[in-house]
Tab-separated table of C-alpha atoms in Angstrom:
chain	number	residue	atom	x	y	z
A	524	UNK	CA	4.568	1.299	-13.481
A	525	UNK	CA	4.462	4.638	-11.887
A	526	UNK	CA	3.591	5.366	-7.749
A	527	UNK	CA	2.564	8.377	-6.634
A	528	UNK	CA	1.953	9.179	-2.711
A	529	UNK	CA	-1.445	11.062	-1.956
A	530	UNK	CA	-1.184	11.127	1.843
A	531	UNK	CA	-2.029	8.826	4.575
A	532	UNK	CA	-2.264	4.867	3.037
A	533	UNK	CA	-3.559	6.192	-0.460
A	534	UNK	CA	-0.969	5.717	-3.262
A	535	UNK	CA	-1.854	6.060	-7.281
A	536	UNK	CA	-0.408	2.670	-9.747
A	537	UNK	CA	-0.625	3.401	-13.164
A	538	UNK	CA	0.752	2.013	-15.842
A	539	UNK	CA	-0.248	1.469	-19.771
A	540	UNK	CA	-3.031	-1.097	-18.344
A	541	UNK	CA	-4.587	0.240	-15.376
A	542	UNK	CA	-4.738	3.510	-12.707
A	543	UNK	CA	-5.233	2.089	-9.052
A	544	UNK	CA	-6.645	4.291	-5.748
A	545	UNK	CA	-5.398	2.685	-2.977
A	546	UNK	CA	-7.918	4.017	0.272
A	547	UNK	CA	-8.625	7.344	-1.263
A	548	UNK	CA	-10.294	7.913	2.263
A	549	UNK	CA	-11.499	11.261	3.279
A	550	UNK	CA	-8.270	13.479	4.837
A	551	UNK	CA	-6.640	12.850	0.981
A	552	UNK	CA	-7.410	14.640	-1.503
A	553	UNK	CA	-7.199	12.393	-5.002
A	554	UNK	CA	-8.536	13.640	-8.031
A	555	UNK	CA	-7.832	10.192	-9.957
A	556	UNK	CA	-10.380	8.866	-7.624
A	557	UNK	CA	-12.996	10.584	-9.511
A	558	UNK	CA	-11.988	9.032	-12.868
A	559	UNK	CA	-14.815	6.389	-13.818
A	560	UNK	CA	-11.848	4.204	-15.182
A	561	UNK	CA	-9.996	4.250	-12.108
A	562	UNK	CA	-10.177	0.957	-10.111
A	563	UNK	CA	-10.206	1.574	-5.648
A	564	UNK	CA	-8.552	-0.736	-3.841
A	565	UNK	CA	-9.808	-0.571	-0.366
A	566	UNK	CA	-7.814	-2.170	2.462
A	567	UNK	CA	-10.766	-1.904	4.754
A	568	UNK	CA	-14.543	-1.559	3.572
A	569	UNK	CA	-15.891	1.926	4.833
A	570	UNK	CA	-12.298	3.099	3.126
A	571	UNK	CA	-13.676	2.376	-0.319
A	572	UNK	CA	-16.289	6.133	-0.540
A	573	UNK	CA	-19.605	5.488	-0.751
A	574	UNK	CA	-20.124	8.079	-3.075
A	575	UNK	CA	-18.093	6.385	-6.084
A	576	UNK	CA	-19.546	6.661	-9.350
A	577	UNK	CA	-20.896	3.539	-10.274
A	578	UNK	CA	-18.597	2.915	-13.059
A	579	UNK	CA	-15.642	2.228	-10.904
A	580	UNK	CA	-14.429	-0.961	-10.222
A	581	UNK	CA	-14.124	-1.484	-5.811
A	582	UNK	CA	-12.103	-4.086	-4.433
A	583	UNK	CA	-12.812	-4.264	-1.032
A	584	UNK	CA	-12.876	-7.482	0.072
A	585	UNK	CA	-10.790	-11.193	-0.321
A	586	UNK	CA	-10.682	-12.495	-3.569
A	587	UNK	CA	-9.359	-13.358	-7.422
A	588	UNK	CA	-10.199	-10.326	-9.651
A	589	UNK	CA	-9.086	-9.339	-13.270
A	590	UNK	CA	-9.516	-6.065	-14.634
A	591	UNK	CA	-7.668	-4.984	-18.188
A	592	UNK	CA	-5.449	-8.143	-17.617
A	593	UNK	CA	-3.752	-7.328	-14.517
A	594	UNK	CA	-4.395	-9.883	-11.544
A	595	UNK	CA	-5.005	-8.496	-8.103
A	596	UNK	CA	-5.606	-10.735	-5.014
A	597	UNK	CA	-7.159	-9.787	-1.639
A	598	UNK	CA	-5.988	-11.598	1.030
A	599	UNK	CA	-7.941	-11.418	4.550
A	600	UNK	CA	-5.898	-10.107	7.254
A	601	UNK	CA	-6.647	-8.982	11.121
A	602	UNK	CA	-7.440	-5.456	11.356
A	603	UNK	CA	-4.763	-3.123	13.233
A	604	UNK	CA	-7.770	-2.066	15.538
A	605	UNK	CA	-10.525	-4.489	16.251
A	606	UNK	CA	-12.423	-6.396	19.075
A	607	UNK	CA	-12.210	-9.639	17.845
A	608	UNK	CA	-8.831	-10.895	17.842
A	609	UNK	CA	-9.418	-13.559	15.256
A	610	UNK	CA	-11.465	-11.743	12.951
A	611	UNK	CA	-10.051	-10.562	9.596
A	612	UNK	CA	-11.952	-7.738	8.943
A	613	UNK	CA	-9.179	-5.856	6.772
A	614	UNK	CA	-7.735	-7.006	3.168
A	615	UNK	CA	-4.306	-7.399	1.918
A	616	UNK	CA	-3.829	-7.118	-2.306
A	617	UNK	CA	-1.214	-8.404	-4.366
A	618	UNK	CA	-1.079	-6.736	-7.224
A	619	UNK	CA	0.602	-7.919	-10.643
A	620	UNK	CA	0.742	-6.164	-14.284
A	621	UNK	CA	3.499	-6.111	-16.700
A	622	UNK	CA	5.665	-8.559	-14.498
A	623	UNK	CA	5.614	-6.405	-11.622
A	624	UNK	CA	4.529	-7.963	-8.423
A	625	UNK	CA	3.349	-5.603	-5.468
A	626	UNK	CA	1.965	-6.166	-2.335
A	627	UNK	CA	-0.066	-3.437	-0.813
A	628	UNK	CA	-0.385	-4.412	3.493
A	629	UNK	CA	-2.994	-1.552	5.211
A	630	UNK	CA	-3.725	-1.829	8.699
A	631	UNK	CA	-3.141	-4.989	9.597
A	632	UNK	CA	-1.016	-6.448	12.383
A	633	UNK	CA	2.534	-8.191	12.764
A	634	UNK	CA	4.194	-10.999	12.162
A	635	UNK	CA	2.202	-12.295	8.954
A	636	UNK	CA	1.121	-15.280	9.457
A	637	UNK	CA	2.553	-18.111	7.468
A	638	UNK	CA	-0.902	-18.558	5.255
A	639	UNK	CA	-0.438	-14.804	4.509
A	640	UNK	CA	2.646	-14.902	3.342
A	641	UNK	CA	2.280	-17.738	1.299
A	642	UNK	CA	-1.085	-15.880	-0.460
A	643	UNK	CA	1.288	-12.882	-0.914
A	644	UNK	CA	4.190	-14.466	-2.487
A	645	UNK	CA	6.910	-13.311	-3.623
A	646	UNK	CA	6.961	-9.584	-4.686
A	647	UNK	CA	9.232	-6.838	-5.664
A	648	UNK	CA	7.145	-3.842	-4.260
A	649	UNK	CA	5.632	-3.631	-0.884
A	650	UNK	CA	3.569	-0.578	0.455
A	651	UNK	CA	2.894	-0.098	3.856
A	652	UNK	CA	1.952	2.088	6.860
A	653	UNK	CA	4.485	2.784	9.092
A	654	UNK	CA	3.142	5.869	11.402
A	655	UNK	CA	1.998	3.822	14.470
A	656	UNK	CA	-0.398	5.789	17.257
A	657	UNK	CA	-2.034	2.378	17.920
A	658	UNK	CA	-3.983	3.143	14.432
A	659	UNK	CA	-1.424	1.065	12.608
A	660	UNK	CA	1.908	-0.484	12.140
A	661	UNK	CA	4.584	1.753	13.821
A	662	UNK	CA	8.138	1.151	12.396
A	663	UNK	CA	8.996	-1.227	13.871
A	664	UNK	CA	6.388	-4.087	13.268
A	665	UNK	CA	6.353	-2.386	9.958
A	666	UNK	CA	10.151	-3.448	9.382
A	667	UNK	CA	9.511	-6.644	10.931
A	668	UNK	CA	6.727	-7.555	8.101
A	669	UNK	CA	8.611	-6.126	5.721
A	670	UNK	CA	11.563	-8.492	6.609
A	671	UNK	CA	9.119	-11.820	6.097
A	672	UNK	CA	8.059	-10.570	2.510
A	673	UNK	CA	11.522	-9.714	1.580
A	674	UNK	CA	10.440	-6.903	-1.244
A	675	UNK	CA	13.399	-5.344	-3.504
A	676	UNK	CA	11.187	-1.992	-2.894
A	677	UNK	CA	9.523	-0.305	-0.052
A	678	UNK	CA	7.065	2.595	0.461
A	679	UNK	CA	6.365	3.712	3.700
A	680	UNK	CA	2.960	5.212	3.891
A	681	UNK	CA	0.254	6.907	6.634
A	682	UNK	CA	3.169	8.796	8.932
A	683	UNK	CA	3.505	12.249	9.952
A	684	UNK	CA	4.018	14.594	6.677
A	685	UNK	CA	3.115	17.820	7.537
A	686	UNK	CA	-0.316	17.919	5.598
A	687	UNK	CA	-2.006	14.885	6.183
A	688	UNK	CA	-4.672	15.407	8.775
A	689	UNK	CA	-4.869	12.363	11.394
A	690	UNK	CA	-7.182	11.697	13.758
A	691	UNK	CA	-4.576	10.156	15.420
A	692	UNK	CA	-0.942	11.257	15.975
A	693	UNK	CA	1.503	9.575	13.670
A	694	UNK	CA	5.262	9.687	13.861
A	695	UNK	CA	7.994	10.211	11.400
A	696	UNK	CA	8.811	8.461	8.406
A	697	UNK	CA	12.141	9.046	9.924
A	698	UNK	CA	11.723	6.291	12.651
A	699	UNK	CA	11.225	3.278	9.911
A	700	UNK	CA	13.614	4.613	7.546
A	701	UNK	CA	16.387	4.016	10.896
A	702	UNK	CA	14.528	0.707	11.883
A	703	UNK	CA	15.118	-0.637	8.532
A	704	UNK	CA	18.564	0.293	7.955
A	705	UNK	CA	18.928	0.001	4.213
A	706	UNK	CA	19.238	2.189	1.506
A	707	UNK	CA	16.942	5.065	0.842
A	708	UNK	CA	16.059	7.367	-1.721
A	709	UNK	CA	13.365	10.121	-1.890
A	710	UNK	CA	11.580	10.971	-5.311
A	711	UNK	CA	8.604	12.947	-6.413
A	712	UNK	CA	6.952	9.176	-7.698
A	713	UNK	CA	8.870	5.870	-7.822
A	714	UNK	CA	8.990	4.526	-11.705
A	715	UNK	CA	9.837	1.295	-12.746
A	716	UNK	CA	9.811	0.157	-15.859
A	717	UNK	CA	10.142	-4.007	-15.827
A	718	UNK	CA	10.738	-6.296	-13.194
A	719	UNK	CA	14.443	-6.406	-14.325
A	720	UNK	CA	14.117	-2.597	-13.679
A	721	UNK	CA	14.550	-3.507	-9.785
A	722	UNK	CA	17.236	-2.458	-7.081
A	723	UNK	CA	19.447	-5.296	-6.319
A	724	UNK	CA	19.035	-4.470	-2.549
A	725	UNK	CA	16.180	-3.790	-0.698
A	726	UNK	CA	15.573	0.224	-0.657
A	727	UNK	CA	13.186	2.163	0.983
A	728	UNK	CA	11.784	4.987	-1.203
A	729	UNK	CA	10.389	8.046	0.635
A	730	UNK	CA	7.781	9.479	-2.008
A	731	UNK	CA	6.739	13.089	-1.999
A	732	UNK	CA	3.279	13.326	-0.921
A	733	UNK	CA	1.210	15.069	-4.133
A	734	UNK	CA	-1.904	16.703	-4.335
């Protein structure tokens, strides 16, 4: 499995199997987007573009999908900005291929409950938003969720990286990186090969945002 960071929440999975958009929303520029083959994952529905050729498979709601054998899982979640306080208007995926479990969050709220968490499961990767502005998780409700899943690997996404336009003001990756006081590594894209190709610690990886 390879990760690549595009810029606010989007990341690219790819592996021999499948190539995953995670909310290739409109301040990112992601040309694997545009391949028909490419399935979106959408943590929120008008993040999935309406424009998407009609051979690409969207995910943006709660559910059980299969696509080239790998499993993915949405999981209903409350919104990090809504009126409704109950509502779960945003989606959560768990993601599995090849033996490698990842859990991608979006703009949801902290703690998880305990039904999310148990619809999450265990899982070795978890991306998440960490930039805060009252848009999403800021680092340190971030760090808290991160805690309750428990990943071996963490990538911070949606903070202040010098390119990525916001509507809102996000802060530094900086912030969660000290919040979760682990270890941390930055890389052009994370890479793992197997599940036995893990950290034995939990590590925060700081990807470089590509174009």
């Amino acid at each position: 499995m390879e990760i690549e960071y595009k810029g606010a929440n989007c990341v690219v999975i790819k592996d021999k199997k499948i190539l995953i958009v995670v909310d290739p929303t409109i301040n990112v520029s992601v040309k694997e987007a545009r391949n028909p083959d490419a399935v979106i994952l959408a943590t929120q529905e008008n993040f999935a573009p309406s424009e998407m050729d009609a051979e690409n498979f969207v995910i943006d709601m709660p559910g059980e999908y299969e696509h080239t054998d790998v499993s993915v899982r949405g999981i209903p979640a409350r919104s990090h900005i809504g009126a409704d306080e109950k509502a779960k208007n945003a989606t959560m995926y768990r993601v599995e291929t090849d033996g490698v479990r990842l859990a991608v969050i979006g703009h949801t709220v902290a703690p998880l409950s305990d039904d999310d968490l148990e619809n999450i499961g265990i899982v070795d990767i978890v991306v998440i938003p960490v930039g805060g502005g009252g848009f999403t998780l800021d680092a340190k409700d971030a760090a808290a969720i991160v805690r309750q899943i428990s990943p071996k690997i963490v990538i911070p996404t949606h903070y202040e990286d010098g390119h990525t336009k916001y509507e809102v003001l996000q802060e530094s990756v900086d912030l969660f990186i000290k919040e979760m006081d682990c270890l941390h590594e930055k890389t052009p894209t994370l890479k793992v090969k197997s599940a036995l190709n893990l950290p034995e610690v939990m590590t925060v990886y700081e990807l470089s945002r590509t174009s």
